[in-house]
Short mmCIF file of C-alpha atoms in Angstrom, two decimals:
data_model
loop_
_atom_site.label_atom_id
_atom_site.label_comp_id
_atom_site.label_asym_id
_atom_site.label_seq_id
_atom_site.Cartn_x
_atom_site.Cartn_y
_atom_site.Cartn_z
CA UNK H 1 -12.06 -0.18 -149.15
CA UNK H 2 -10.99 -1.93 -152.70
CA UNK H 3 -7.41 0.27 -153.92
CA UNK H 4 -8.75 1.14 -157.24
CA UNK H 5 -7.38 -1.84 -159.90
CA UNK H 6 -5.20 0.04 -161.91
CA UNK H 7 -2.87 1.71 -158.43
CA UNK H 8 -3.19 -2.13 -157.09
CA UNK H 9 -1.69 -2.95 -160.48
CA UNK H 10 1.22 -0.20 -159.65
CA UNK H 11 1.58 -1.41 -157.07
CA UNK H 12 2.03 -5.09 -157.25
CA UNK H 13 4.40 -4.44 -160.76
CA UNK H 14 6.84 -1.81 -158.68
CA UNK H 15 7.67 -5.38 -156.77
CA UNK H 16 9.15 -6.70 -159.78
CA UNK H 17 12.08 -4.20 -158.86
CA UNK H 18 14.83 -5.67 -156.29
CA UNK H 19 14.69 -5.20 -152.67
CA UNK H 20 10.39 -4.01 -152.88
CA UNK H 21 8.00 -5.70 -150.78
CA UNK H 22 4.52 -5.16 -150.41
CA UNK H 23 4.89 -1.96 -147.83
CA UNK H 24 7.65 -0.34 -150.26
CA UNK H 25 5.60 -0.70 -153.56
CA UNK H 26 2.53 0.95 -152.09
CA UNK H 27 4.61 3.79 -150.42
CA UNK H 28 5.94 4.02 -153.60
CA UNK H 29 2.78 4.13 -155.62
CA UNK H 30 1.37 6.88 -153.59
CA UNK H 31 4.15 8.47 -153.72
CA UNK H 32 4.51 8.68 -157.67
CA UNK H 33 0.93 9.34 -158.16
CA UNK H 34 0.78 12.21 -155.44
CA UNK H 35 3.75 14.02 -155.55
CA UNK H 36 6.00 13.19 -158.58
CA UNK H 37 3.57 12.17 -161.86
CA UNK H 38 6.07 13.48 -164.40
CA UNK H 39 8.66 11.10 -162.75
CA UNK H 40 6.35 8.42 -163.14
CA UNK H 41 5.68 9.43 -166.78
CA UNK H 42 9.43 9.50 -167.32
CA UNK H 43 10.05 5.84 -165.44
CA UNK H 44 7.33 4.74 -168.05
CA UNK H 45 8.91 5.89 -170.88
CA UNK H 46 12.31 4.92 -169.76
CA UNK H 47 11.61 1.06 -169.39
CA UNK H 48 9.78 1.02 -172.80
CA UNK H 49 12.99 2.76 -174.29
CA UNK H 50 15.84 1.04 -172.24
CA UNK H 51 14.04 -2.85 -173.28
CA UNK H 52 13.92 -1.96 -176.84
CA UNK H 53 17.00 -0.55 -177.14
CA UNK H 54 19.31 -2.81 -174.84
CA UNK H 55 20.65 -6.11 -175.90
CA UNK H 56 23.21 -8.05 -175.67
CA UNK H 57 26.64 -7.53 -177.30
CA UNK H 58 27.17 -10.27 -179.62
CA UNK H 59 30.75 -10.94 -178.90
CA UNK H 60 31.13 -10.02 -174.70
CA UNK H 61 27.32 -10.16 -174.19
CA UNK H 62 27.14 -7.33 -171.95
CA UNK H 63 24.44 -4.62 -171.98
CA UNK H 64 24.30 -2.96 -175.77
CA UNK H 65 22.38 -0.61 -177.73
CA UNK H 66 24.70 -1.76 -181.03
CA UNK H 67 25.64 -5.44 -182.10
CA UNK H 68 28.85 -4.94 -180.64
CA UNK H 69 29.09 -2.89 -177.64
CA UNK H 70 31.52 0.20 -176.98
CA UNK H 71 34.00 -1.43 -174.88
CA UNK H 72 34.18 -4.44 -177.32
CA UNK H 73 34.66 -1.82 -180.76
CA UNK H 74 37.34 0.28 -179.01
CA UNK H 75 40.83 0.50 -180.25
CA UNK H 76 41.91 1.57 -176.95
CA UNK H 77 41.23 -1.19 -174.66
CA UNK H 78 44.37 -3.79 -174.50
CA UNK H 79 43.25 -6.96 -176.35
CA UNK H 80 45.51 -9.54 -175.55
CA UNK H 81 43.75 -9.42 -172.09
CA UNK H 82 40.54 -10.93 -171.56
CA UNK H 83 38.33 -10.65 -168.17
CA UNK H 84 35.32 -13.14 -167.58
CA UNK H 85 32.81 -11.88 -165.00
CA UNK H 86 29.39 -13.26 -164.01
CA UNK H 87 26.87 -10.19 -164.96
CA UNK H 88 27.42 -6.60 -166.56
CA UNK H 89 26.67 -5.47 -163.42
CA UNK H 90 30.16 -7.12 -162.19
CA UNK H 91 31.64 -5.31 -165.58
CA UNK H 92 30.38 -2.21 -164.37
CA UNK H 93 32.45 -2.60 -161.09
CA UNK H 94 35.48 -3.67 -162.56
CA UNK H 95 34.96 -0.95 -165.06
CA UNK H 96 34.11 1.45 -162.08
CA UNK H 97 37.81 0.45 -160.37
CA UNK H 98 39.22 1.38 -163.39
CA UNK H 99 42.20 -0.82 -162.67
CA UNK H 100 41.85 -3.06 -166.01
CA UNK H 101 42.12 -1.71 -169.80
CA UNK H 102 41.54 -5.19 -171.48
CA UNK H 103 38.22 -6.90 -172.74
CA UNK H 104 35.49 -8.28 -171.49
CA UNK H 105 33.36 -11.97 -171.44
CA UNK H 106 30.12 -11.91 -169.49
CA UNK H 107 29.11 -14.76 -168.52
CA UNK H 108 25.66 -14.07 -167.70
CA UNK H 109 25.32 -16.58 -164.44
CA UNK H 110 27.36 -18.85 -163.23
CA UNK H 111 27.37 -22.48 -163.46
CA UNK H 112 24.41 -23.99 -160.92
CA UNK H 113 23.74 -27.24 -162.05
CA UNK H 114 20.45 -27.56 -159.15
CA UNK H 115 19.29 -24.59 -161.42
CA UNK H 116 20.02 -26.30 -164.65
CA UNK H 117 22.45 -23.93 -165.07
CA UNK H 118 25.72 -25.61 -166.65
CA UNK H 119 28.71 -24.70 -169.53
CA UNK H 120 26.50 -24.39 -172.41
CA UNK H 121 24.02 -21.81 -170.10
CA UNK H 122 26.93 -19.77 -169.72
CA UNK H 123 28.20 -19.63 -173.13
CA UNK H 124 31.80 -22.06 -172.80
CA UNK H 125 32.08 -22.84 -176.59
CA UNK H 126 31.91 -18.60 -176.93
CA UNK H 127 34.47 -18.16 -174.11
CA UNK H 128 37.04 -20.99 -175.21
CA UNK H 129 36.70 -19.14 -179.02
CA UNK H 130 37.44 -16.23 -177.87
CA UNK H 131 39.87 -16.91 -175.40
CA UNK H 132 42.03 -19.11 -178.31
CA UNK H 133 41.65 -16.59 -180.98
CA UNK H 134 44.92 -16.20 -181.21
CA UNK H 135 44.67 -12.58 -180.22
CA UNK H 136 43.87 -12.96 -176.66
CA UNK H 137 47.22 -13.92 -174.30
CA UNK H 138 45.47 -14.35 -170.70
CA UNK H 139 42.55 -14.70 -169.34
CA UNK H 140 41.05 -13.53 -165.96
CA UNK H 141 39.06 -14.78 -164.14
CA UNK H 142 36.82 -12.58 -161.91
CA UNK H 143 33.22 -14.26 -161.16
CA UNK H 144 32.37 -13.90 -157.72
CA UNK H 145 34.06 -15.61 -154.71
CA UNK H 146 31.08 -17.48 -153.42
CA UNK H 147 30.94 -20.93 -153.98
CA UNK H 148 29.53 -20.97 -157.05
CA UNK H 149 31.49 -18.33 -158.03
CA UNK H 150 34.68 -20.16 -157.26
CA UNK H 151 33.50 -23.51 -159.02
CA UNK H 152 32.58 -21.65 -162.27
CA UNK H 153 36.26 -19.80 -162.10
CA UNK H 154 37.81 -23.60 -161.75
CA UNK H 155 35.41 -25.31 -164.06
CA UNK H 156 36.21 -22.94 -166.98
CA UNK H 157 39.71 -22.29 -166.07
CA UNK H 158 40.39 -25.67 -166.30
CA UNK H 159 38.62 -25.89 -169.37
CA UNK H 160 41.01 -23.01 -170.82
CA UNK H 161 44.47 -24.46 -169.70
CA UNK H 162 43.59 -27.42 -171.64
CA UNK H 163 43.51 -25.83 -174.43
CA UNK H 164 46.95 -24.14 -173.61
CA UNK H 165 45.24 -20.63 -172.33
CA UNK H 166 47.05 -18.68 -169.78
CA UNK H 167 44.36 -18.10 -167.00
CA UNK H 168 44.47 -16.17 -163.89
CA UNK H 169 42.25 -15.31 -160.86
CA UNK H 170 41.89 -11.90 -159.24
CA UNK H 171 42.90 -11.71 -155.89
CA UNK H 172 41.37 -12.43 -152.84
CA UNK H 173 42.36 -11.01 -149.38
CA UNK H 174 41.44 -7.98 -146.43
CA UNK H 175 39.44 -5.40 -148.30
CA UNK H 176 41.02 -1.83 -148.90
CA UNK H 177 40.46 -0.14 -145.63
CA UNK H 178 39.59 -3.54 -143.74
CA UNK H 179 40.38 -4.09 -140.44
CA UNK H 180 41.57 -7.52 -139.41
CA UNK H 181 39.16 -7.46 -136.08
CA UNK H 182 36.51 -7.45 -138.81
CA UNK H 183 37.35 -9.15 -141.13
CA UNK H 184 35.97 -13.14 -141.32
CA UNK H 185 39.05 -15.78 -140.61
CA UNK H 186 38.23 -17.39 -144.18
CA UNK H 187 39.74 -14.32 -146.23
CA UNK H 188 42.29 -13.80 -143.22
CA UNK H 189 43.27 -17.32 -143.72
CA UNK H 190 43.80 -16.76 -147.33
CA UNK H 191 45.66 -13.32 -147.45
CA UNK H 192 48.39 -14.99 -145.48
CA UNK H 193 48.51 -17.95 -147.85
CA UNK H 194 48.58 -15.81 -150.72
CA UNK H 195 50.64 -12.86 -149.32
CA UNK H 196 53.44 -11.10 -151.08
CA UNK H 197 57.22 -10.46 -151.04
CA UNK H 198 57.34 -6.77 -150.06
CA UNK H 199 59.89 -5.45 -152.71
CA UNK G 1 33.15 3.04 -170.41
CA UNK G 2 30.25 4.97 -171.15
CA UNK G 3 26.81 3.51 -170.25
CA UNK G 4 24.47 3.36 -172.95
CA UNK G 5 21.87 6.35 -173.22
CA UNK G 6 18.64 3.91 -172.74
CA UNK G 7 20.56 2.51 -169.56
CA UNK G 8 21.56 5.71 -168.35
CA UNK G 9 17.86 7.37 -168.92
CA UNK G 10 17.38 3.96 -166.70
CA UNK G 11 18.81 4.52 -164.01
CA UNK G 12 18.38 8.01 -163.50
CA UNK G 13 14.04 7.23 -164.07
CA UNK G 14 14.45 5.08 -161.36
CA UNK G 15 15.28 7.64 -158.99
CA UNK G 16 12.10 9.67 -159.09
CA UNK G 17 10.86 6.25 -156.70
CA UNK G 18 11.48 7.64 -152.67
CA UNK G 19 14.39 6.06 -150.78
CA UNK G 20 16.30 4.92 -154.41
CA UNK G 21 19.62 6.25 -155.04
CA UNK G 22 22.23 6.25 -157.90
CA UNK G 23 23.54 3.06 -156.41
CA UNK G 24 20.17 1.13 -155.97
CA UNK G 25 18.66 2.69 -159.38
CA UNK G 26 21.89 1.22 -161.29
CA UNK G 27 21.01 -2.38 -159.14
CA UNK G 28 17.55 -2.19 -160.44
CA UNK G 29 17.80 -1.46 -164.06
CA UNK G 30 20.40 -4.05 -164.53
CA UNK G 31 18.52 -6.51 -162.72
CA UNK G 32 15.03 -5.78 -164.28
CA UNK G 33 17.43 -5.89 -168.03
CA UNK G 34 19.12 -9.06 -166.45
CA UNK G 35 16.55 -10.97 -164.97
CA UNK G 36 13.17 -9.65 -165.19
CA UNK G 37 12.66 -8.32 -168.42
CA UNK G 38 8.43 -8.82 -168.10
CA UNK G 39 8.25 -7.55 -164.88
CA UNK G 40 10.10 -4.41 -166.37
CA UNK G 41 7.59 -4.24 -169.46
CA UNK G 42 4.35 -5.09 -166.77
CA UNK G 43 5.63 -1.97 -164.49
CA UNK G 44 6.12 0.43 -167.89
CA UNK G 45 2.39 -0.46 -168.36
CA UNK G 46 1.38 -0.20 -164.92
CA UNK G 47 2.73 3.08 -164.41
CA UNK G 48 1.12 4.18 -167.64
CA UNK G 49 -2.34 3.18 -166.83
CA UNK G 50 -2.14 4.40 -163.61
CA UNK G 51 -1.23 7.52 -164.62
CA UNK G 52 -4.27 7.53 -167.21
CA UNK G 53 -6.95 6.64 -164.97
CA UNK G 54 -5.90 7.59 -161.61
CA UNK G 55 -7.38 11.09 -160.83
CA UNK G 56 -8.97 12.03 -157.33
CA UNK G 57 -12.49 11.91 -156.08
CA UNK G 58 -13.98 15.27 -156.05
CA UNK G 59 -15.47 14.61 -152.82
CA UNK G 60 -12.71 13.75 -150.37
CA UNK G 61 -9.53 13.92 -152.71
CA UNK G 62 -8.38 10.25 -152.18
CA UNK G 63 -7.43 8.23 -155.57
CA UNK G 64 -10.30 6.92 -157.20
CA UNK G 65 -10.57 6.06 -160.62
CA UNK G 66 -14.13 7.54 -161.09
CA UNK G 67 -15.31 11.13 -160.77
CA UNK G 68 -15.91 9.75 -157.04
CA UNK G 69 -14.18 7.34 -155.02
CA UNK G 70 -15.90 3.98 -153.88
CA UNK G 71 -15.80 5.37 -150.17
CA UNK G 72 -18.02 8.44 -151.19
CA UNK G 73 -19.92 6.32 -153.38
CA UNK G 74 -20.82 3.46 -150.65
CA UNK G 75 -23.85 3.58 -148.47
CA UNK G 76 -22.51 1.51 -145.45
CA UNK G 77 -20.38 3.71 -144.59
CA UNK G 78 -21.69 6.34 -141.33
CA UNK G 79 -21.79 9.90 -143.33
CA UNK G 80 -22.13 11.83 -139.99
CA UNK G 81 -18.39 11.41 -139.12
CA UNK G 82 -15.76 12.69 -141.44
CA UNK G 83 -11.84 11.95 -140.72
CA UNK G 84 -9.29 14.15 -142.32
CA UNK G 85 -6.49 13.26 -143.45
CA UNK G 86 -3.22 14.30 -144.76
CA UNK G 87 -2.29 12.25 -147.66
CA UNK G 88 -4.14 8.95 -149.82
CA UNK G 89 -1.49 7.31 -147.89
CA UNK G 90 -2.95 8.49 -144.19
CA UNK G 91 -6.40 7.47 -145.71
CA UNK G 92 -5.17 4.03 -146.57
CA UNK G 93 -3.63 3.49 -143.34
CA UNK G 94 -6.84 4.40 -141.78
CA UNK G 95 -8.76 1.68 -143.50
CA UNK G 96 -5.96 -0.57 -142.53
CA UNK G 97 -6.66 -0.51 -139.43
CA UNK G 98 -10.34 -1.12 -139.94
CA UNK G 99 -11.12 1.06 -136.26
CA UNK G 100 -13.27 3.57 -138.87
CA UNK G 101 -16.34 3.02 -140.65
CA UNK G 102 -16.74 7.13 -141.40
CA UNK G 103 -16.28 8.95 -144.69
CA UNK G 104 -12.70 11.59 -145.31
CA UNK G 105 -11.21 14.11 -146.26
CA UNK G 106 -8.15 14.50 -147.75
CA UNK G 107 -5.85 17.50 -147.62
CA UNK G 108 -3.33 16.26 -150.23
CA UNK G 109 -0.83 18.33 -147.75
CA UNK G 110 -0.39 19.97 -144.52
CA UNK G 111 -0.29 23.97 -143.23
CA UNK G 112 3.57 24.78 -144.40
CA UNK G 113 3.88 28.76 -144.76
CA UNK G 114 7.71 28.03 -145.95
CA UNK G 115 6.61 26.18 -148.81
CA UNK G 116 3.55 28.17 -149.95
CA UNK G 117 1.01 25.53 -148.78
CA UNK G 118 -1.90 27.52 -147.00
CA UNK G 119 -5.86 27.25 -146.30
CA UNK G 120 -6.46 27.13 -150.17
CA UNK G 121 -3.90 24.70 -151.24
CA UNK G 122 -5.51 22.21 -148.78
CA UNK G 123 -9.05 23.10 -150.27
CA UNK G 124 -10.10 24.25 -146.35
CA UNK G 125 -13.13 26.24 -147.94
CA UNK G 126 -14.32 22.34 -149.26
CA UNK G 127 -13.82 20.88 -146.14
CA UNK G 128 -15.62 23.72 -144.28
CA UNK G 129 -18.77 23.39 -146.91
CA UNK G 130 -18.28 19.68 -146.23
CA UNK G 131 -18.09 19.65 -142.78
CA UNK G 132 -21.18 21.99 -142.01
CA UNK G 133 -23.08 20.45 -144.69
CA UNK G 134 -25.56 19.11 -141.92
CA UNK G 135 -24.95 15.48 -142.25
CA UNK G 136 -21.34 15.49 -140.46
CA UNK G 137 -21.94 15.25 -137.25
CA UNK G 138 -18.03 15.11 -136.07
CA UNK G 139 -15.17 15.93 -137.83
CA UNK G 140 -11.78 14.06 -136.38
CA UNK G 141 -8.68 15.26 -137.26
CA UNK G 142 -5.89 12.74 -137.79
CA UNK G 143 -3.37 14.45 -139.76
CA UNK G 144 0.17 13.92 -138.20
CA UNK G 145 1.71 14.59 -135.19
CA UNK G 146 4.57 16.21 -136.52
CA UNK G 147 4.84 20.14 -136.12
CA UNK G 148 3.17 21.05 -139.35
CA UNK G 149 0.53 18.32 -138.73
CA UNK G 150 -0.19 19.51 -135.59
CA UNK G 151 -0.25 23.09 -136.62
CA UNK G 152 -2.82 22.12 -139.52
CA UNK G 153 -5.35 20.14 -137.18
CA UNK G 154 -5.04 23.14 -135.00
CA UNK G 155 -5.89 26.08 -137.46
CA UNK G 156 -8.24 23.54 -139.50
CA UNK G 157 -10.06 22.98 -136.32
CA UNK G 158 -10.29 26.22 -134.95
CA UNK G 159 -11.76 27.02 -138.32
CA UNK G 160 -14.48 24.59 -137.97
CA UNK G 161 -14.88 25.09 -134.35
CA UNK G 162 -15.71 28.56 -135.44
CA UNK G 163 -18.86 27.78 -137.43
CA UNK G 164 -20.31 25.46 -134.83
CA UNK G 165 -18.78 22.31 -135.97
CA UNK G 166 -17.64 19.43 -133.42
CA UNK G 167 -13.72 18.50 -133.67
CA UNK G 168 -11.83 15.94 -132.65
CA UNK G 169 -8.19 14.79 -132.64
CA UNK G 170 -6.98 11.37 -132.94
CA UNK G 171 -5.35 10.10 -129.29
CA UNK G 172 -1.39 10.69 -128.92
CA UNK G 173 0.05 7.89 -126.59
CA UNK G 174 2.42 4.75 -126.19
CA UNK G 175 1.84 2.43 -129.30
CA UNK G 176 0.89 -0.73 -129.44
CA UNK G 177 3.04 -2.86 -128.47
CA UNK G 178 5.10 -0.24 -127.09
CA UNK G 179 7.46 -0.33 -124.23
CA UNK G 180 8.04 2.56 -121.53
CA UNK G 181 11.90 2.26 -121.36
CA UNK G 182 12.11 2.86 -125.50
CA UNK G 183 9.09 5.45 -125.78
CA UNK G 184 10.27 8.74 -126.22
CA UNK G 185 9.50 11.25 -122.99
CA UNK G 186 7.49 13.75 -125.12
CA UNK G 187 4.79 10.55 -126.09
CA UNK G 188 5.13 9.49 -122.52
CA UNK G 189 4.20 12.79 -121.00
CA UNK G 190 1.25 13.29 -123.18
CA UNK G 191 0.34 9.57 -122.61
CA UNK G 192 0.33 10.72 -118.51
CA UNK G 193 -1.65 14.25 -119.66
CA UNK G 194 -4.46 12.21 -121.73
CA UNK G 195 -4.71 9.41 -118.89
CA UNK G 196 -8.28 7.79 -119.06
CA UNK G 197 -9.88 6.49 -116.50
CA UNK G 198 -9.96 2.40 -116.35
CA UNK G 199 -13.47 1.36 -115.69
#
């Protein structure tokens, strides 16, 4: 039996989403188109909407219906701090901790140069700007801790304190609730190199 | 921070797909806004189209994008056994596993009193005409082997049986590939029950 074109079309466009293969877009298909049309209808009209609407924020690039986004226009946000991150997801999280007040730079990737990825990709000129403005007094670093995570956070950082910018790095170390049997000897290793003075 | 409305209407769209919740649906948006900004304007069109021109056969149920389905339509298929199903899904999986070269019918459901699904919200009165329609010869039941499917090929059957039609039900046993020591004992008992003789 040929799946009628346009469900094989469903089909093969659900894998576009993350973590959908083959088995998961057709259970999804039939799933839509049996039991849940109006969802469908609503998914439909909610990408159309959501990739008209969204764009970057010209100054911190994150997701942004406006020019500038919400986070960026706010008086309430401390801006003498400044917090670079790979991806508005990762500006969601930090958001989501709701341990930091200041601004935001997004980054969107990190430096990669196999994938021709380098400083202009991820906006430097933008970053050193902003981060000299005059306004801004440090500058945190918080792309991801995998290696190219790490060599983005020096690359730039570097590039920062040379032009006199204070720049820091979040911490790494055992998760909240982590149990050393767990946890791997890299980040062991490095919580007792960077541990504290218990005051 | 408050998420912008598009990105929020998003997210929560995302979650009419099965096995997708708040966490994955907020993954997926910001990917598809990230990173796959075509794929997430091909799946808004898929999902309209399919939604347009998938309807279902008149005949068996299954999706089909004409009045009927290219199963009904076909002539090399044997008319004189009909397999019913419970969902498009079931009929797919049937085809899959190209052991059946009969016609369907699908229920779009199974017997489930709690729920208000009876005999006429799984069209039995249509399968009944169908089945005793004089070219079915034998009508094999392969709806699931949960409770309610098993309570549905029952009553359906006993239905059928009634006006002089032949039934079958698809063989319960250990699966392919399956070993003893992991089968459950209810699937190994019936696999003892139904025994066939090797010859």
């Amino acid at each position: 039996m040929k799946t009628p074109s346009s469900l094989q079309g469903l089909i093969d466009a659900l894998r576009a989403l993350p973590g959908v293969g083959p088995k998961s877009a057709q259970r999804m298909a039939y799933h839509l188109l049996q039991h849940d049309r109006d969802g469908a209808g609503r998914l439909g009209a909610a990408l159309n909407q959501a990739l008209e609407r969204i764009e970057h924020c010209e100054r911190c690039n994150n997701f942004s219906e406006t020019p500038q986004c919400e986070l960026c226009s706010s008086q309430r946000r401390d801006a003498t701090l400044l917090c670079v991150v790979e991806t508005p997801a990762d500006l969601l999280m930090m958001e989501q901790s709701q341990a930091y007040r200041g601004l935001y730079f997004v980054l969107l990737g990190r430096l990669s140069p196999l994938d021709g990825i380098g400083p202009r990709e991820l906006h430097a000129d933008r970053l050193l700007a902003r981060a000299a403005d005059g306004v801004v007094v440090e500058t945190i670093m918080a792309t991801n801790f995998t290696v190219e995570g790490e060599a983005t956070a020096h690359y730039l950082g570097e590039m920062l304190r040379a032009r006199g910018v204070r720049v820091s790095r979040i911490a790494r170390g055992v998760p909240v609730g982590g149990e050393l049997e767990y946890v791997d000897s890299g980040t062991l290793a490095q919580a007792v190199i960077e541990r504290r003075v218990v005051v």
